[in-house]
Structure formats: structure tokens, C-alpha cells
Amino acid sequence: MRINKGVEWAAHACAVLVPLWPDRGLSLAALAEFHDVPEPYMAKQMQTLSRAGLVEGGRGRSGFYKLARPPAEITLLDILLAVDGDEPMFRCTEIRQQGPCGSKPRDCKLPCNIAAGYARAEQAYRDSLAEIDLATLSRSVAAQLGMEKVIQAGQWIGPRVRSRG
Amino acid sequence: MRINKGVEWAAHACAVLVPLWPDRGLSLAALAEFHDVPEPYMAKQMQTLSRAGLVEGGRGRSGFYKLARPPAEITLLDILLAVDGDEPMFRCTEIRQQGPCGSKPRDCKLPCNIAAGYARAEQAYRDSLAEIDLATLSRSVAAQLGMEKVIQAGQWIGPRVRSRG
């Protein structure tokens, strides 16, 4: 199984918006250019994030996208679920009810042990992603990039920052 | 993202083979009938498990499948990786190297923090699945089914058990 590629783009776009919280943001064109990705592709990710309530704005040529919540309240799990959907990875089809020795539905009120094992692992996956919020992520990205690179990005982003009014 | 449906079938087939370890097993036809699934579909899962070294046998009309290792040494992770493949769910495409402020490859020796976050979660997912072995699973399945149901399954499986020689 593979996560939708858009998750990676969406997470990077959100990371760029962190330092601009709470009232500033970037146009779709700037977000696309910063990541060197076609604007329609970036538009798709931003619309998905917007529908999930993680970013807001973006309408029209003068519009811009900004985070919709404090960076500390948006996690890598939120971005995954927004872009990739929140269906479980493993879906139990109640195989235990099939065949000559199948269990009756009334005896299947507890989840099948096999399904429960995969569900528990999926919960561990989600719990791990829920621990990483954008504020923390942004600090670790900055630390990894180093001062020089962060200043370079700031110089590119600075003149392109948009805010209301 | 969704796990290959075959994982569920493969896990159930392995669970049925647990009590027959180490020297006995079931034919493909019996495995398919027990789960009420078309034989070619069950054959596909068993061949995949066989290639991964989790089951062995199965060749010819008189053949049968048996576990290839002690049940305590086969986990839900082994079955997932055998059937669904062991590619990571999240694949980093080095977005940080793109665009006007992109990092140089030589500055990207450590994994991108976003990719590292998703990789850490995936490790938590795998670690959780690796904790559940077929011996443990089989005991919890039996406990959940109850004595009456286990005996019923044993009566169906008994006459169909095959062994070498």
C-alpha cells in the first residue's frame, strides 16, 4: 500500500505557512513556485487541505492560503487523513462467518482477532503521526536546514507574503 | 491507502494451519472450501505465502500446504509484507531539493523531517504487527470462538488433514 503522493506536497506546503501564522499567507502561485510544482497540482492539495479545515483562503488572484489553526494544533495525522482519506488500511470482511464452520453474526460482536491485530497497529501508526505537530516540525526543519538556508528562504518568501487588508 | 485484501485471506488461511504444525496441513481445495472462497483466489495467496517462506508444499492434487516455520515465528507483519509488499507507505521524493530555495543534495544526508515523521509512524505500525505471532493469535481466536465452535471446526478439518507418508 502506498500513501497518496499529495500528502508529501501538502505537508511541505503547510510547513512553509507555519512562520506566517496567524494572519499572513502565500498565494497559490507562490506556493507552487517555491516547491517547483505545477500550480494546478498544488491547487488540488490546497483545496483538499481547505476542505479539511487545515488551511483557509486561496480564492481569486489576490487571495492567499494561510493555516486555519495554530501550527501546534495541526499534526502530520491531520494532513494524512485530509489528503489520503480516513478509511482504515485493513478492512475486515468477516471471513470468519464464511464456509462450513463459519460463525453466526450474533457470535461476532467482538472484532475478529486478525482484524483487531491490524487495527491495533493502525492505531499505533496514527498515534505516532498525531504526536508531530507543525510547530514542532517547523522547529526541527529549521534546525536541520541551518541559519543560512532559513534566511535564504525568508528572503524569497518575504516579498511574497500576503495578509488581509 | 488500503491493504491488499489478500492479507486478510492469507492470515485466516495461516490461522487454520496453526494446529496442524509441524508435519500436517490442508490441501488447497480444503483451504478454499473452509473459507468459502474460489480456489484460484486462495491459490494466489498460498503461492505468495510460499514464495515468502511462510508456508510450504501445495504442489499437485495430492499435495498440501503447511506452515514452514513454528507458528510462534510467523507474525502478522510477515503476512502483511508477504502479500502487500514491503515498500514503505510514504516515499520521500526530496521536495526540499526543489524550487528557488531548494537544498543541495550534499546538504540532504539526513532524512527530511517530514519523511522522518511518516517513517517513524510506519515503524510503529510494523512493530505492533511484529508483536502478534500466529501461536498467540491462534490461542486468542480459540478463546473467542469458544469450545463448541472449535470442536466443530476440528471435526470438519480432521478428515481432511494431510501429512507426508
Coordinates of C-alpha atoms in Angstrom, one line a residue:
Chain A
M1 CA 0.0 0.0 0.0
R2 CA 1.2 3.5 -0.7
I3 CA 0.2 6.8 0.7
N4 CA -1.2 9.4 -1.8
K5 CA 1.8 11.4 -3.1
G6 CA -0.2 14.6 -2.3
V7 CA 0.4 14.0 1.4
E8 CA 4.1 14.9 0.9
W9 CA 3.3 18.1 -1.1
A10 CA 0.5 19.1 1.4
A11 CA 2.8 18.7 4.4
H12 CA 5.6 20.7 2.7
A13 CA 3.1 23.5 1.8
C14 CA 1.8 23.6 5.4
A15 CA 5.4 23.7 6.7
V16 CA 6.1 26.8 4.7
L17 CA 3.0 28.5 6.0
V18 CA 3.9 27.9 9.7
P19 CA 6.0 31.1 10.2
L20 CA 3.3 33.2 8.6
W21 CA 0.6 32.2 11.2
P22 CA -1.8 33.7 12.3
D23 CA -2.7 36.4 9.8
R24 CA -0.4 36.0 6.8
G25 CA 0.0 33.5 4.0
L26 CA 1.1 32.9 0.4
S27 CA -0.7 32.8 -2.9
L28 CA -1.2 29.5 -4.7
A29 CA 1.3 30.7 -7.3
A30 CA 4.0 31.4 -4.7
L31 CA 3.4 28.0 -3.0
A32 CA 3.7 26.3 -6.4
E33 CA 6.8 28.2 -7.4
F34 CA 8.5 27.7 -4.0
H35 CA 8.1 23.9 -4.4
D36 CA 8.6 23.9 -8.2
V37 CA 5.4 22.1 -8.8
P38 CA 2.6 22.8 -11.4
E39 CA 0.1 25.2 -10.0
P40 CA -3.0 23.0 -10.7
Y41 CA -1.3 20.2 -8.8
M42 CA -0.6 22.4 -5.8
A43 CA -4.2 23.8 -6.1
K44 CA -5.6 20.3 -5.7
Q45 CA -3.7 19.8 -2.4
M46 CA -4.6 23.2 -1.0
Q47 CA -8.2 22.7 -1.8
T48 CA -8.1 19.3 -0.1
L49 CA -6.5 20.9 3.0
S50 CA -9.1 23.7 2.9
R51 CA -12.0 21.2 2.8
A52 CA -10.5 19.5 5.9
G53 CA -10.2 22.9 7.7
L54 CA -6.4 22.9 7.9
V55 CA -5.9 26.0 5.7
E56 CA -8.2 28.7 4.6
G57 CA -8.4 31.4 1.9
G58 CA -7.0 31.0 -1.5
R59 CA -9.8 32.4 -3.6
G60 CA -9.1 34.6 -6.5
R61 CA -5.9 36.1 -7.9
S62 CA -5.4 38.4 -4.9
G63 CA -6.2 35.6 -2.5
F64 CA -3.8 33.6 -0.4
Y65 CA -3.7 30.5 1.7
K66 CA -2.9 30.6 5.4
L67 CA -3.1 28.0 8.2
A68 CA -6.6 27.8 9.7
R69 CA -5.4 26.8 13.1
P70 CA -2.4 27.4 15.3
P71 CA 0.6 25.3 13.9
A72 CA 0.7 23.4 17.3
E73 CA -2.8 22.2 16.6
I74 CA -2.2 20.7 13.1
T75 CA -0.4 17.3 13.0
L76 CA 1.0 15.0 10.4
L77 CA -2.0 12.8 11.1
D78 CA -4.4 15.6 10.2
I79 CA -2.6 16.1 6.9
L80 CA -2.6 12.4 6.1
L81 CA -6.3 12.0 6.8
A82 CA -7.2 15.1 4.8
V83 CA -5.3 14.1 1.7
D84 CA -5.3 10.3 1.9
G85 CA -8.8 9.8 3.5
D86 CA -9.5 8.3 6.8
E87 CA -10.6 4.8 5.7
P88 CA -8.9 2.1 7.7
M89 CA -6.0 0.4 5.9
F90 CA -7.3 -3.0 6.8
R91 CA -11.0 -3.7 6.3
C92 CA -12.4 -6.8 7.8
T93 CA -14.8 -8.7 5.6
E94 CA -15.9 -11.1 8.3
I95 CA -14.2 -14.1 6.7
R96 CA -14.9 -15.9 10.0
Q97 CA -18.6 -16.0 9.0
Q98 CA -17.9 -17.9 5.8
G99 CA -17.7 -21.6 5.0
P100 CA -18.9 -24.8 6.6
C101 CA -17.7 -23.7 10.1
G102 CA -18.5 -20.0 9.8
S103 CA -19.6 -18.2 12.9
K104 CA -23.1 -16.8 13.1
P105 CA -23.3 -12.9 13.0
R106 CA -24.7 -12.9 16.6
D107 CA -21.4 -14.6 17.7
C108 CA -19.3 -11.9 16.0
K109 CA -19.9 -8.9 18.2
L110 CA -16.3 -8.6 19.1
P111 CA -13.9 -7.8 16.3
C112 CA -12.1 -10.8 14.6
N113 CA -8.7 -11.3 16.3
I114 CA -6.9 -10.9 13.0
A115 CA -8.7 -7.6 12.2
A116 CA -8.1 -6.5 15.8
G117 CA -4.4 -7.0 15.3
Y118 CA -4.2 -4.9 12.2
A119 CA -6.5 -2.3 13.7
R120 CA -4.2 -2.0 16.8
A121 CA -1.2 -1.5 14.6
E122 CA -3.0 1.1 12.6
Q123 CA -3.8 2.9 15.8
A124 CA -0.1 2.9 16.7
Y125 CA 0.6 4.4 13.3
R126 CA -1.9 7.2 13.8
D127 CA -0.9 7.9 17.4
S128 CA 2.7 8.3 16.2
L129 CA 1.7 10.8 13.5
A130 CA -0.6 12.7 15.9
E131 CA 2.4 13.4 18.1
I132 CA 4.1 15.5 15.4
D133 CA 2.5 19.0 15.1
L134 CA 3.6 21.6 12.6
A135 CA 5.1 23.9 15.3
T136 CA 7.4 21.2 16.4
L137 CA 8.1 20.1 12.9
S138 CA 8.9 23.6 11.8
R139 CA 11.5 24.0 14.5
S140 CA 13.2 20.7 13.6
V141 CA 13.1 21.6 9.9
A142 CA 14.8 25.0 10.7
A143 CA 17.4 23.3 12.9
Q144 CA 18.2 20.8 10.1
L145 CA 18.3 23.4 7.4
G146 CA 20.6 25.7 9.3
M147 CA 20.6 29.5 9.7
E148 CA 21.9 30.4 6.2
K149 CA 19.2 28.3 4.4
V150 CA 16.4 29.6 6.6
I151 CA 17.4 33.2 5.9
Q152 CA 17.6 32.4 2.1
A153 CA 14.0 31.0 2.3
G154 CA 12.9 34.0 4.3
Q155 CA 14.3 36.4 1.7
W156 CA 12.4 34.6 -1.1
I157 CA 9.2 34.4 0.9
G158 CA 9.3 37.8 2.5
P159 CA 8.2 39.9 -0.5
R160 CA 5.5 37.4 -1.4
V161 CA 3.8 37.3 1.9
R162 CA 0.2 38.4 1.8
S163 CA -2.2 39.5 4.6
R164 CA -5.7 40.8 4.8
G165 CA -6.2 44.5 4.3
Chain B
M1 CA -4.4 3.8 1.3
R2 CA -5.7 0.3 1.6
I3 CA -4.0 -3.0 2.4
N4 CA -4.3 -5.7 -0.3
K5 CA -7.4 -7.8 0.5
G6 CA -5.3 -10.9 0.1
V7 CA -3.7 -10.1 3.5
E8 CA -7.0 -11.0 5.3
W9 CA -7.4 -14.3 3.4
A10 CA -3.7 -15.2 3.9
A11 CA -3.9 -14.5 7.6
H12 CA -7.0 -16.6 8.0
A13 CA -5.5 -19.5 6.0
C14 CA -2.4 -19.4 8.2
A15 CA -4.5 -19.4 11.3
V16 CA -6.2 -22.6 10.2
L17 CA -2.9 -24.3 9.7
V18 CA -1.5 -23.5 13.1
P19 CA -2.9 -26.5 15.0
L20 CA -1.6 -28.8 12.3
W21 CA 2.1 -27.7 12.7
P22 CA 4.7 -29.1 12.3
D23 CA 4.0 -32.0 9.9
R24 CA 0.5 -31.8 8.8
G25 CA -1.5 -29.4 6.6
L26 CA -4.5 -29.0 4.3
S27 CA -4.9 -29.2 0.5
L28 CA -5.6 -26.0 -1.4
A29 CA -9.2 -27.3 -2.1
A30 CA -9.8 -27.7 1.7
L31 CA -8.4 -24.3 2.5
A32 CA -10.6 -22.7 -0.2
E33 CA -13.7 -24.7 0.9
F34 CA -13.2 -23.9 4.6
H35 CA -13.1 -20.2 3.8
D36 CA -15.8 -20.4 1.0
V37 CA -13.5 -18.6 -1.4
P38 CA -12.7 -19.6 -5.1
E39 CA -9.8 -22.0 -5.3
P40 CA -7.8 -19.9 -7.8
Y41 CA -8.0 -16.9 -5.4
M42 CA -6.9 -19.0 -2.4
A43 CA -4.1 -20.5 -4.6
K44 CA -2.8 -17.0 -5.3
Q45 CA -2.5 -16.2 -1.6
M46 CA -0.9 -19.5 -0.8
Q47 CA 1.7 -19.2 -3.6
T48 CA 2.5 -15.7 -2.3
L49 CA 3.0 -17.0 1.3
S50 CA 5.1 -19.9 -0.1
R51 CA 7.4 -17.5 -2.0
A52 CA 7.9 -15.6 1.2
G53 CA 8.8 -18.8 3.1
L54 CA 5.8 -18.7 5.4
V55 CA 4.1 -21.9 4.1
E56 CA 5.4 -24.8 2.1
G57 CA 4.1 -27.6 -0.1
G58 CA 0.9 -27.4 -2.1
R59 CA 2.1 -28.9 -5.3
G60 CA -0.2 -31.3 -7.2
R61 CA -3.5 -32.8 -6.4
S62 CA -2.2 -34.9 -3.5
G63 CA -0.2 -32.0 -2.1
F64 CA -1.0 -29.9 0.8
Y65 CA 0.1 -26.6 2.4
K66 CA 1.6 -26.5 5.9
L67 CA 3.3 -23.8 7.8
A68 CA 7.0 -23.5 7.0
R69 CA 8.1 -22.3 10.5
P70 CA 6.8 -22.7 14.0
P71 CA 3.6 -20.6 14.5
A72 CA 5.4 -18.5 17.2
E73 CA 7.9 -17.4 14.5
I74 CA 5.3 -16.1 12.0
T75 CA 3.8 -12.7 12.7
L76 CA 1.0 -10.6 11.2
L77 CA 3.9 -8.4 9.9
D78 CA 5.3 -11.3 8.0
I79 CA 2.0 -11.9 6.4
L80 CA 1.5 -8.3 5.5
L81 CA 4.9 -7.9 3.9
A82 CA 4.5 -11.2 2.0
V83 CA 1.1 -10.3 0.5
D84 CA 1.2 -6.5 0.4
G85 CA 4.9 -6.0 -0.4
D86 CA 7.5 -4.3 1.8
E87 CA 7.7 -0.9 0.1
P88 CA 7.3 2.0 2.6
M89 CA 3.9 3.6 2.6
F90 CA 5.4 7.1 2.4
R91 CA 8.1 7.6 -0.2
C92 CA 10.1 10.8 0.1
T93 CA 10.7 12.5 -3.3
E94 CA 13.1 15.1 -1.8
I95 CA 10.8 18.0 -2.3
R96 CA 13.2 20.0 -0.2
Q97 CA 15.6 20.0 -3.1
Q98 CA 13.1 21.6 -5.4
G99 CA 12.4 25.3 -6.2
P100 CA 14.3 28.6 -5.7
C101 CA 15.3 27.8 -2.1
G102 CA 15.9 24.1 -2.6
S103 CA 18.6 22.4 -0.6
K104 CA 21.6 20.9 -2.4
P105 CA 21.8 17.1 -2.4
R106 CA 25.0 17.2 -0.3
D107 CA 23.0 19.0 2.5
C108 CA 20.3 16.3 2.5
K109 CA 22.2 13.4 4.0
L110 CA 19.8 13.3 6.9
P111 CA 16.2 12.3 6.0
C112 CA 13.7 15.2 5.5
N113 CA 11.9 15.8 8.8
I114 CA 8.5 15.3 7.2
A115 CA 9.6 12.0 5.7
A116 CA 11.2 11.0 9.0
G117 CA 7.9 11.6 10.8
Y118 CA 5.9 9.4 8.5
A119 CA 8.7 6.7 8.6
R120 CA 8.7 6.7 12.4
A121 CA 4.9 6.1 12.4
E122 CA 5.3 3.3 9.8
Q123 CA 7.9 1.7 12.1
A124 CA 5.4 1.9 15.0
Y125 CA 2.9 0.2 12.7
R126 CA 5.3 -2.6 11.8
D127 CA 6.5 -3.0 15.4
S128 CA 2.9 -3.5 16.5
L129 CA 2.2 -6.2 13.9
A130 CA 5.5 -7.9 14.7
E131 CA 4.3 -8.4 18.2
I132 CA 1.4 -10.7 17.1
D133 CA 2.6 -14.2 16.2
L134 CA 0.4 -17.0 14.9
A135 CA 0.7 -19.1 18.1
T136 CA -0.6 -16.2 20.2
L137 CA -3.2 -15.3 17.6
S138 CA -4.5 -18.9 17.4
R139 CA -5.0 -19.1 21.2
S140 CA -7.0 -15.8 21.2
V141 CA -9.1 -16.9 18.3
A142 CA -9.9 -20.2 20.1
A143 CA -10.8 -18.3 23.2
Q144 CA -13.1 -16.0 21.3
L145 CA -14.7 -18.8 19.3
G146 CA -15.4 -20.9 22.4
M147 CA -15.1 -24.7 22.8
E148 CA -18.2 -25.7 20.8
K149 CA -17.1 -23.8 17.7
V150 CA -13.5 -25.0 17.9
I151 CA -14.7 -28.6 18.1
Q152 CA -17.0 -28.1 15.1
A153 CA -14.0 -26.8 13.1
G154 CA -11.9 -29.7 14.3
Q155 CA -14.5 -32.2 13.1
W156 CA -14.6 -30.6 9.7
I157 CA -10.8 -30.3 9.4
G158 CA -9.9 -33.7 10.9
P159 CA -10.8 -36.0 8.0
R160 CA -9.1 -33.5 5.6
V161 CA -5.8 -33.3 7.3
R162 CA -2.9 -34.4 5.2
S163 CA 0.7 -35.4 6.2
R164 CA 3.7 -36.8 4.4
G165 CA 3.9 -40.5 4.0

